[in-house]
Amino acid sequence: MDQTAITDSIAAQMRAKFDREPTGHDWWHLHRVRQLANRVLESEGGDPFVVDLAALLHDVADWKFHDGDESVGPAKAREIMEALNVPAPVVFHVCDIVATISYKGAGVATPMKTLEGKIVQDADRLDALGAIGIARAFAYGGHMNRPLFDPEKPPTLHQDKDAYKHDKGTTLNHFHEKLLLLKDRMNTETGKQIAQQRHDFIRQYIEQFLHEWNGTD
Ligand code: ADP
Ligand code: NI
């Protein structure tokens, strides 16, 4: 099987598995992350096979939906790639990206070791920003039974993964606890450029949200 056939097969598997996933981690998120990652790769370089596989597999078993267990995602990714005889060094590289890509709170560093990892992490984070990022945040918040906003609940800058995972906050707080922090955590110059305008759009959205909330619009 050549690289295109392998990527096509994994894309088809992911599409079938995550077709109507309701928390913003659906097939189209994977598709957009792959597209964004390739856009970043065009100016930054990198191995397109590793980037495609990591983009398609990065959310295959997110720790947030597996009781905080970070080993399920890489194990599942490995199983899917090994079934298609992906070369061992590529499997190792992609599993390492899947294991380390995720955001785990404001005070938790999640450095990526390789250029391909930096690219896919940037692409994943870009999809949490802008108009789509806002839609995904409210979809996730609804799924987790979070209120839209509570003026009496200030945001928390979480210092560890468990505090971040178990926070009972509001979706608007998530903008301060994660989304607005992403711009300064981008790895690549291309990622930073795309992030800036998506970041500004979110800031403008929050401003309007609060005006409407307070009746000052
Ligand atoms: P990552 O891919 O960095 O791990 P997540 O899986 O945490 O990202 O986030 C995926 C999407 O779900 C993002 O758009 C993010 O904003 C949203 N999300 C995650 N946690 C929350 C939350 N507590 N409230 C609202 N949205 C959330
Ligand atoms: Ni993702």
Tab-separated table of C-alpha atoms and ligand atoms in Angstrom:
chain	number	residue	atom	x	y	z
A	1	MET	CA	0.000	0.000	0.000
A	2	ASP	CA	1.433	3.406	-0.901
A	3	GLN	CA	1.229	6.444	1.382
A	4	THR	CA	-1.832	7.924	-0.337
A	5	ALA	CA	-3.761	4.658	-0.037
A	6	ILE	CA	-2.857	4.418	3.673
A	7	THR	CA	-3.930	8.012	4.372
A	8	ASP	CA	-7.159	7.507	2.374
A	9	SER	CA	-7.971	4.347	4.314
A	10	ILE	CA	-7.390	6.035	7.688
A	11	ALA	CA	-9.432	9.065	6.600
A	12	ALA	CA	-12.314	6.745	5.644
A	13	GLN	CA	-12.104	4.950	9.010
A	14	MET	CA	-12.111	8.247	10.912
A	15	ARG	CA	-15.000	9.570	8.854
A	16	ALA	CA	-17.061	6.481	9.669
A	17	LYS	CA	-16.156	6.598	13.367
A	18	PHE	CA	-16.563	10.327	14.009
A	19	ASP	CA	-19.205	11.247	11.454
A	20	ARG	CA	-21.766	12.723	13.863
A	21	GLU	CA	-19.646	13.174	17.002
A	22	PRO	CA	-21.388	15.992	18.919
A	23	THR	CA	-18.624	17.676	20.987
A	24	GLY	CA	-16.653	19.427	18.228
A	25	HIS	CA	-14.279	16.474	17.824
A	26	ASP	CA	-16.142	15.197	14.762
A	27	TRP	CA	-14.797	14.086	11.377
A	28	TRP	CA	-14.862	17.628	9.977
A	29	HIS	CA	-12.573	18.785	12.823
A	30	LEU	CA	-10.056	16.143	11.702
A	31	HIS	CA	-10.521	17.203	8.083
A	32	ARG	CA	-9.950	20.892	8.939
A	33	VAL	CA	-6.912	20.106	11.116
A	34	ARG	CA	-5.414	18.141	8.228
A	35	GLN	CA	-6.128	21.010	5.823
A	36	LEU	CA	-4.709	23.636	8.218
A	37	ALA	CA	-1.661	21.483	8.958
A	38	ASN	CA	-0.935	21.189	5.228
A	39	ARG	CA	-1.285	24.950	4.871
A	40	VAL	CA	1.283	25.451	7.658
A	41	LEU	CA	3.516	22.709	6.193
A	42	GLU	CA	3.642	24.516	2.833
A	43	SER	CA	5.646	27.348	4.381
A	44	GLU	CA	7.331	25.532	7.287
A	45	GLY	CA	8.333	22.233	5.620
A	46	GLY	CA	7.987	18.813	7.305
A	47	ASP	CA	7.027	15.274	6.339
A	48	PRO	CA	3.522	15.370	4.803
A	49	PHE	CA	2.834	11.664	5.527
A	50	VAL	CA	3.484	12.065	9.270
A	51	VAL	CA	1.500	15.323	9.345
A	52	ASP	CA	-1.511	13.766	7.562
A	53	LEU	CA	-1.547	10.678	9.800
A	54	ALA	CA	-1.144	12.680	13.012
A	55	ALA	CA	-3.873	15.152	11.991
A	56	LEU	CA	-6.288	12.314	11.217
A	57	LEU	CA	-5.478	10.293	14.373
A	58	HIS	CA	-4.840	13.001	16.993
A	59	ASP	CA	-8.295	12.768	18.605
A	60	VAL	CA	-8.887	9.023	18.070
A	61	ALA	CA	-9.313	8.494	21.838
A	62	ASP	CA	-9.001	11.832	23.657
A	63	TRP	CA	-8.050	11.526	27.375
A	64	LYS	CA	-10.936	13.846	28.299
A	65	PHE	CA	-13.368	11.156	27.148
A	66	HIS	CA	-11.384	8.239	28.636
A	67	ASP	CA	-11.302	9.061	32.315
A	68	GLY	CA	-8.110	11.099	32.043
A	69	ASP	CA	-6.205	8.135	30.551
A	70	GLU	CA	-3.614	9.488	28.088
A	71	SER	CA	-2.457	6.087	26.834
A	72	VAL	CA	-5.656	5.066	25.008
A	73	GLY	CA	-5.197	7.515	22.097
A	74	PRO	CA	-1.637	6.501	21.135
A	75	ALA	CA	-2.496	2.781	21.563
A	76	LYS	CA	-5.513	3.052	19.280
A	77	ALA	CA	-3.516	5.086	16.721
A	78	ARG	CA	-0.784	2.413	16.771
A	79	GLU	CA	-3.300	-0.383	16.187
A	80	ILE	CA	-4.839	1.410	13.186
A	81	MET	CA	-1.448	2.174	11.593
A	82	GLU	CA	0.020	-1.283	12.231
A	83	ALA	CA	-2.999	-2.904	10.557
A	84	LEU	CA	-1.977	-0.997	7.404
A	85	ASN	CA	1.747	-1.834	7.742
A	86	VAL	CA	2.838	1.762	8.311
A	87	PRO	CA	6.645	1.705	8.839
A	88	ALA	CA	7.621	1.460	12.532
A	89	PRO	CA	9.469	4.838	12.753
A	90	VAL	CA	6.396	6.617	11.353
A	91	VAL	CA	4.120	4.786	13.819
A	92	PHE	CA	6.434	5.814	16.676
A	93	HIS	CA	6.511	9.447	15.552
A	94	VAL	CA	2.727	9.746	15.041
A	95	CYS	CA	1.982	8.056	18.406
A	96	ASP	CA	4.303	10.500	20.140
A	97	ILE	CA	2.403	13.418	18.584
A	98	VAL	CA	-0.977	11.913	19.574
A	99	ALA	CA	0.321	11.437	23.143
A	100	THR	CA	1.536	15.015	23.612
A	101	ILE	CA	-0.657	17.298	21.480
A	102	SER	CA	-3.499	18.074	23.874
A	103	TYR	CA	-4.093	21.228	25.932
A	104	LYS	CA	-4.068	20.451	29.670
A	105	GLY	CA	-4.539	23.780	31.416
A	106	ALA	CA	-3.062	27.272	31.461
A	107	GLY	CA	-0.110	26.322	33.667
A	108	VAL	CA	0.777	23.021	31.954
A	109	ALA	CA	3.459	23.119	29.230
A	110	THR	CA	2.902	20.736	26.292
A	111	PRO	CA	6.061	21.079	24.185
A	112	MET	CA	6.212	19.201	20.890
A	113	LYS	CA	9.504	17.489	20.000
A	114	THR	CA	9.373	17.572	16.206
A	115	LEU	CA	8.460	19.994	13.426
A	116	GLU	CA	5.557	17.731	12.399
A	117	GLY	CA	4.261	17.736	15.999
A	118	LYS	CA	4.512	21.520	16.194
A	119	ILE	CA	2.583	21.837	12.917
A	120	VAL	CA	-0.268	19.502	13.896
A	121	GLN	CA	-0.555	21.049	17.375
A	122	ASP	CA	-0.784	24.510	15.783
A	123	ALA	CA	-3.451	23.288	13.335
A	124	ASP	CA	-5.470	21.680	16.152
A	125	ARG	CA	-5.318	24.897	18.155
A	126	LEU	CA	-6.259	27.071	15.199
A	127	ASP	CA	-9.464	25.040	14.910
A	128	ALA	CA	-10.258	26.032	18.530
A	129	LEU	CA	-10.056	29.720	17.531
A	130	GLY	CA	-12.154	31.983	15.302
A	131	ALA	CA	-15.799	31.440	14.360
A	132	ILE	CA	-15.414	27.654	14.330
A	133	GLY	CA	-13.654	27.735	17.705
A	134	ILE	CA	-16.624	29.579	19.220
A	135	ALA	CA	-19.061	27.042	17.757
A	136	ARG	CA	-16.962	24.148	19.049
A	137	ALA	CA	-16.669	25.626	22.544
A	138	PHE	CA	-20.445	25.948	22.925
A	139	ALA	CA	-21.013	22.482	21.437
A	140	TYR	CA	-18.568	20.985	23.973
A	141	GLY	CA	-20.008	23.091	26.809
A	142	GLY	CA	-23.533	21.903	25.978
A	143	HIS	CA	-22.373	18.294	25.880
A	144	MET	CA	-20.759	18.720	29.329
A	145	ASN	CA	-23.845	20.495	30.762
A	146	ARG	CA	-21.951	23.711	31.290
A	147	PRO	CA	-23.794	27.019	31.599
A	148	LEU	CA	-23.069	29.591	28.896
A	149	PHE	CA	-21.842	32.185	31.382
A	150	ASP	CA	-22.071	33.149	35.062
A	151	PRO	CA	-20.891	36.643	36.001
A	152	GLU	CA	-20.273	35.428	39.568
A	153	LYS	CA	-17.814	32.707	38.475
A	154	PRO	CA	-14.405	34.095	37.508
A	155	PRO	CA	-12.133	32.036	35.210
A	156	THR	CA	-9.393	29.824	36.717
A	157	LEU	CA	-5.898	29.448	35.267
A	158	HIS	CA	-5.486	25.702	35.917
A	159	GLN	CA	-2.056	24.533	37.029
A	160	ASP	CA	-2.626	20.831	36.402
A	161	LYS	CA	-4.515	18.550	34.078
A	162	ASP	CA	-6.970	17.188	36.669
A	163	ALA	CA	-7.999	20.643	37.865
A	164	TYR	CA	-8.579	21.579	34.206
A	165	LYS	CA	-10.569	18.432	33.451
A	166	HIS	CA	-12.788	18.575	36.548
A	167	ASP	CA	-13.496	22.296	36.492
A	168	LYS	CA	-17.227	22.962	36.700
A	169	GLY	CA	-16.956	26.352	35.022
A	170	THR	CA	-18.827	28.011	32.220
A	171	THR	CA	-18.178	27.994	28.508
A	172	LEU	CA	-17.374	31.698	28.475
A	173	ASN	CA	-14.723	31.050	31.136
A	174	HIS	CA	-13.165	28.493	28.794
A	175	PHE	CA	-12.363	31.388	26.460
A	176	HIS	CA	-10.129	32.860	29.192
A	177	GLU	CA	-8.859	29.502	30.456
A	178	LYS	CA	-7.765	28.252	27.070
A	179	LEU	CA	-8.817	29.936	23.845
A	180	LEU	CA	-7.347	33.399	24.435
A	181	LEU	CA	-4.080	31.831	25.644
A	182	LEU	CA	-3.499	29.834	22.463
A	183	LYS	CA	-2.157	32.689	20.317
A	184	ASP	CA	0.965	33.004	22.482
A	185	ARG	CA	1.500	29.244	22.507
A	186	MET	CA	1.661	28.757	18.742
A	187	ASN	CA	4.815	26.950	17.603
A	188	THR	CA	5.259	28.163	14.021
A	189	GLU	CA	5.324	31.613	12.409
A	190	THR	CA	2.596	30.624	9.935
A	191	GLY	CA	0.454	29.343	12.810
A	192	LYS	CA	0.976	32.588	14.714
A	193	GLN	CA	-0.181	34.652	11.741
A	194	ILE	CA	-3.404	32.689	11.263
A	195	ALA	CA	-3.990	32.633	15.041
A	196	GLN	CA	-3.797	36.416	15.385
A	197	GLN	CA	-6.891	37.163	13.320
A	198	ARG	CA	-8.874	34.269	14.824
A	199	HIS	CA	-7.867	35.512	18.284
A	200	ASP	CA	-9.004	39.074	17.508
A	201	PHE	CA	-12.348	37.724	16.263
A	202	ILE	CA	-12.908	35.885	19.575
A	203	ARG	CA	-12.031	38.967	21.609
A	204	GLN	CA	-14.536	40.989	19.617
A	205	TYR	CA	-17.134	38.248	20.167
A	206	ILE	CA	-16.627	38.276	23.959
A	207	GLU	CA	-16.931	42.057	24.025
A	208	GLN	CA	-20.269	41.909	22.184
A	209	PHE	CA	-21.466	38.981	24.362
A	210	LEU	CA	-20.819	40.993	27.536
A	211	HIS	CA	-22.442	44.123	26.112
A	212	GLU	CA	-25.581	42.159	25.336
A	213	TRP	CA	-25.434	40.445	28.755
A	214	ASN	CA	-25.241	43.787	30.532
A	215	GLY	CA	-27.682	45.553	28.230
A	216	THR	CA	-25.062	48.073	27.170
A	217	ASP	CA	-25.106	47.336	23.433
B	1	ADP	P1	-7.108	19.855	22.351
B	1	ADP	O1	-7.281	19.337	20.977
B	1	ADP	O2	-6.106	20.961	22.513
B	1	ADP	O3	-7.001	18.796	23.385
B	1	ADP	P2	-9.672	20.042	23.324
B	1	ADP	O4	-9.996	18.657	22.956
B	1	ADP	O5	-9.456	20.451	24.726
B	1	ADP	O6	-8.441	20.544	22.515
B	1	ADP	O7	-10.736	20.981	22.761
B	1	ADP	C1	-11.471	20.673	21.628
B	1	ADP	C2	-12.605	21.648	21.513
B	1	ADP	O8	-13.439	21.556	22.656
B	1	ADP	C3	-12.065	23.053	21.452
B	1	ADP	O9	-12.730	23.811	20.504
B	1	ADP	C4	-12.261	23.522	22.863
B	1	ADP	O10	-12.433	24.892	22.950
B	1	ADP	C5	-13.484	22.784	23.310
B	1	ADP	N1	-13.437	22.614	24.762
B	1	ADP	C6	-12.586	21.890	25.493
B	1	ADP	N2	-12.815	22.033	26.829
B	1	ADP	C7	-13.862	22.883	26.916
B	1	ADP	C8	-14.615	23.437	27.987
B	1	ADP	N3	-14.305	23.166	29.227
B	1	ADP	N4	-15.641	24.268	27.694
B	1	ADP	C9	-15.947	24.562	26.417
B	1	ADP	N5	-15.284	24.065	25.358
B	1	ADP	C10	-14.279	23.244	25.577
B	2	NI	NI	-8.380	18.141	18.000
